[in-house]
mmCIF file of C-alpha atoms in Angstrom:
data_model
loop_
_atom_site.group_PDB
_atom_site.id
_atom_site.type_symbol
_atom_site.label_atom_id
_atom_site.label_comp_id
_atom_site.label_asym_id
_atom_site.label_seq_id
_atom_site.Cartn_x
_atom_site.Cartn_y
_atom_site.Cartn_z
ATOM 1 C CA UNK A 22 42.446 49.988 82.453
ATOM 2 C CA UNK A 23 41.595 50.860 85.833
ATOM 3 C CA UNK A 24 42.671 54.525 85.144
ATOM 4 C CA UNK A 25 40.431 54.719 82.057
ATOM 5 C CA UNK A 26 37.513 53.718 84.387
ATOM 6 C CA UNK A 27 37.864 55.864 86.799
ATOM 7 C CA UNK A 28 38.488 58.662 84.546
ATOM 8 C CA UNK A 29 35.472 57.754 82.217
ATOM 9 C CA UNK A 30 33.020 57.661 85.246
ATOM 10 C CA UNK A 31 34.647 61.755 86.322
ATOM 11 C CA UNK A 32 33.856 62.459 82.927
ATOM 12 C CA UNK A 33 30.165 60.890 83.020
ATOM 13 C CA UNK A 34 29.665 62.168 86.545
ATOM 14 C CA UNK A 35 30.801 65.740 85.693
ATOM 15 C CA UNK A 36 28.425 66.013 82.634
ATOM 16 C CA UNK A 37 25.365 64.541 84.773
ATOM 17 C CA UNK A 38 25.988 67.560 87.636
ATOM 18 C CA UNK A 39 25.844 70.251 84.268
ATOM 19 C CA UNK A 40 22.961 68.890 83.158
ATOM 20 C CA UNK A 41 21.326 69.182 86.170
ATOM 21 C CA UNK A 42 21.529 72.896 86.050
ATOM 22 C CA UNK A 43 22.019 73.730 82.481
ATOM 23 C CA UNK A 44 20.232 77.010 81.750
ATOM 24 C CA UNK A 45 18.562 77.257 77.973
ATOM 25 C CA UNK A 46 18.319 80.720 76.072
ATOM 26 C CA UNK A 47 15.742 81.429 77.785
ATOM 27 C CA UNK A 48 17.070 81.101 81.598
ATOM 28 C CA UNK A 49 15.381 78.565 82.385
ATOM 29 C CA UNK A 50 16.547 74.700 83.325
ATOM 30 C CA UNK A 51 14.883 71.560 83.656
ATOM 31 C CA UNK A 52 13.685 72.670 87.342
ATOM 32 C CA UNK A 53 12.450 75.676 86.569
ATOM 33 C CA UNK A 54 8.270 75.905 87.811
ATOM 34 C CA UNK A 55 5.990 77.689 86.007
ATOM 35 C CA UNK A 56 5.434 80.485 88.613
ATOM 36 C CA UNK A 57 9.383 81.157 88.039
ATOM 37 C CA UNK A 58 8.862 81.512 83.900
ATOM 38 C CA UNK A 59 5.738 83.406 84.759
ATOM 39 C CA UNK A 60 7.925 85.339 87.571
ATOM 40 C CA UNK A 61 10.321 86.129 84.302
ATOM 41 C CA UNK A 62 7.625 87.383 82.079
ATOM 42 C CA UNK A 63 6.536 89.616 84.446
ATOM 43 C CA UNK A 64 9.920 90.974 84.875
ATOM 44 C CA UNK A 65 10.279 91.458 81.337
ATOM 45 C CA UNK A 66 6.777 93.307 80.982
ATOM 46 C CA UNK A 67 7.587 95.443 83.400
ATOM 47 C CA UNK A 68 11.009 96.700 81.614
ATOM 48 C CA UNK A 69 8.818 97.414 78.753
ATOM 49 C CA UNK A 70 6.533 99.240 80.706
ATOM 50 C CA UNK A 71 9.525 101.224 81.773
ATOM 51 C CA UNK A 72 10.899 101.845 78.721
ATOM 52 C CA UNK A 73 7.316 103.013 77.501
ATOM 53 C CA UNK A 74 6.644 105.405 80.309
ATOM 54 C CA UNK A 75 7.642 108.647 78.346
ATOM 55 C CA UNK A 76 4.701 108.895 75.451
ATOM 56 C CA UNK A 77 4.920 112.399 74.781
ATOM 57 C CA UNK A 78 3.969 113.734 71.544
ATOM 58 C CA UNK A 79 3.887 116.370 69.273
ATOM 59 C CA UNK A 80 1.492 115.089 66.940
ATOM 60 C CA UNK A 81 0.015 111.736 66.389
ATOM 61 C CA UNK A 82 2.403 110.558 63.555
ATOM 62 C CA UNK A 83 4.612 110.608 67.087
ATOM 63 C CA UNK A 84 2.591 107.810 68.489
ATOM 64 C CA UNK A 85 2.937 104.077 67.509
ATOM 65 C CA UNK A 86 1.826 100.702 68.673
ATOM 66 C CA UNK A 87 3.812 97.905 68.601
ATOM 67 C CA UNK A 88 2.799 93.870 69.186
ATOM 68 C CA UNK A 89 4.065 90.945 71.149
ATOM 69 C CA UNK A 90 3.605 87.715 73.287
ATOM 70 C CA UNK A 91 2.581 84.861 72.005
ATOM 71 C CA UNK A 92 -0.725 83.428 72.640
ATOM 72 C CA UNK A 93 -0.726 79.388 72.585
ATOM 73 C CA UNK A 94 -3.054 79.302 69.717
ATOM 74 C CA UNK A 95 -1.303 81.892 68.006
ATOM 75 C CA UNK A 96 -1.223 85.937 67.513
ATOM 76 C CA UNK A 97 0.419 88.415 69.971
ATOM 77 C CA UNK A 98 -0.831 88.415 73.903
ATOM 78 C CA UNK A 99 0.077 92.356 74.073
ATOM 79 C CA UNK A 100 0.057 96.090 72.334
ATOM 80 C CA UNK A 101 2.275 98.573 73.835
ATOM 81 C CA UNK A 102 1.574 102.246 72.878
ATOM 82 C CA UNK A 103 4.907 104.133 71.896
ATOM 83 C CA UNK A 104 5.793 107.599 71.570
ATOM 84 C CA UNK A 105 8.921 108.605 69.132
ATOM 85 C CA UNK A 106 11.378 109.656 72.138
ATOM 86 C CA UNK A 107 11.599 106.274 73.356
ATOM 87 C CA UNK A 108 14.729 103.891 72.601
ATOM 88 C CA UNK A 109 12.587 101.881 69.904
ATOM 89 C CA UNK A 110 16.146 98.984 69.179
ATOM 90 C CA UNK A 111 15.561 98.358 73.189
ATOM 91 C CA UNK A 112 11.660 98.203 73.466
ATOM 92 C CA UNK A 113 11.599 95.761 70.040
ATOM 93 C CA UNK A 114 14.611 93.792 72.075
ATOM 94 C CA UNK A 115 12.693 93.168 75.292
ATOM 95 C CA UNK A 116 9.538 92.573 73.056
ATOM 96 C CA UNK A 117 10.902 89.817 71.294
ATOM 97 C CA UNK A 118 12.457 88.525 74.511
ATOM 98 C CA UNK A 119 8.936 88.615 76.070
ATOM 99 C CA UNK A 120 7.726 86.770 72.653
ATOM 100 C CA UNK A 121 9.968 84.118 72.787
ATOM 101 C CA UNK A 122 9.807 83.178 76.611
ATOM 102 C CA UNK A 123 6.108 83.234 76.442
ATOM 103 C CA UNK A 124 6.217 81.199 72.999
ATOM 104 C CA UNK A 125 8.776 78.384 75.416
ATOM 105 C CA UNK A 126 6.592 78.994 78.268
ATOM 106 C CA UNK A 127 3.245 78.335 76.280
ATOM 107 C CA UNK A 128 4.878 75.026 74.828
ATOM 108 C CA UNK A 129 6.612 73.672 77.755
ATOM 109 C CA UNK A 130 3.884 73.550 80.168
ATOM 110 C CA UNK A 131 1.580 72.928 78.002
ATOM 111 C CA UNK A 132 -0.661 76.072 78.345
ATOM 112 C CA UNK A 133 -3.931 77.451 76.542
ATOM 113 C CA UNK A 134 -5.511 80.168 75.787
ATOM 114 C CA UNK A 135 -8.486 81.862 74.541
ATOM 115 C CA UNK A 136 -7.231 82.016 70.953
ATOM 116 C CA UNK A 137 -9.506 85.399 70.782
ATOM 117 C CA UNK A 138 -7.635 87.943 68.263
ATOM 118 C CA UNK A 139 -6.837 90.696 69.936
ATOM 119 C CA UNK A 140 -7.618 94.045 68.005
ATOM 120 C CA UNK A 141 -4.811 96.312 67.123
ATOM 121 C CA UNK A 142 -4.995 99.676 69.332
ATOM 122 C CA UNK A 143 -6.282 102.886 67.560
ATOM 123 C CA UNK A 144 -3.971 105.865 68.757
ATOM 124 C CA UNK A 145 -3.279 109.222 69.214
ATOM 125 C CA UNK A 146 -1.488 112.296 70.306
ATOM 126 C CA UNK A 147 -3.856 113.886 72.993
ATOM 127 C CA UNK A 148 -2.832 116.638 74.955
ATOM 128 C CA UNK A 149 0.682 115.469 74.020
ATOM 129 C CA UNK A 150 0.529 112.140 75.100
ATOM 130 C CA UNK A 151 0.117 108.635 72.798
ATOM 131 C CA UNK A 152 -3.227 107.097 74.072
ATOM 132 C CA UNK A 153 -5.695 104.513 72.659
ATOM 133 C CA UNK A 154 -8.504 106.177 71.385
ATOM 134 C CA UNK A 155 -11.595 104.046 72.318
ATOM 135 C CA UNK A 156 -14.290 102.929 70.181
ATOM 136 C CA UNK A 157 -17.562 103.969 70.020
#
């Protein structure tokens, strides 16, 4: 009986120390502040940033826009601008990692935001490069 004890409270104590430091999908644990998650976004914006820095173009059908984020209220946060030589599976990857995190990072500190709908980019190939053409 004694035994059983002993080896019951291991067993309890064990599962208490990896729950201290369990990390969800997103990499983040129950310690995690929300300069870290913001930290992370950042990180993750930047990649796609990266992975968007070649936008050359032949012609405009060469140039694409693609959303993502989450705002609290709803709709993306973000448009990237795209041109066709880019690894498009990666960009849509980080994108959606950048979506969820900021969809957990909305929720579990309990953030707000303007809930304005952000208009979708007009683009084109200019001098061989995808940019935002702006309004008038």
């Amino acid at each position: 009986m004694e035994k059983l004890i002993i080896v019951l409270s291991f067993v309890l104590g064990l599962n208490a120390l990896m729950s201290c430091s369990e990390m969800d999908e997103f990499g983040l644990d129950k310690k995690t502040t929300l300069e870290e998650a913001m930290g992370m976004l950042e990180e993750i914006q930047n990649d796609i940033h990266g992975i968007v820095s070649d936008k050359s173009c032949e012609g405009s059908g060469d140039c694409k826009v693609l959303a993502y984020g989450k705002k609290a209220c709803g709709g993306p946060s973000s448009y990237v601008i795209y041109g066709s030589k880019i690894d498009k599976a990666l960009l849509e990857k980080r994108c959606n990692d950048y979506t969820l995190l900021q969809d957990e990072v909305n929720s579990r500190f309990g953030l707000m935001s303007d809930c304005s709908i952000l208009n979708v980019p007009e683009i084109a190939c200019v001098d061989g490069k995808c940019v935002e053409i702006q309004g008038n």
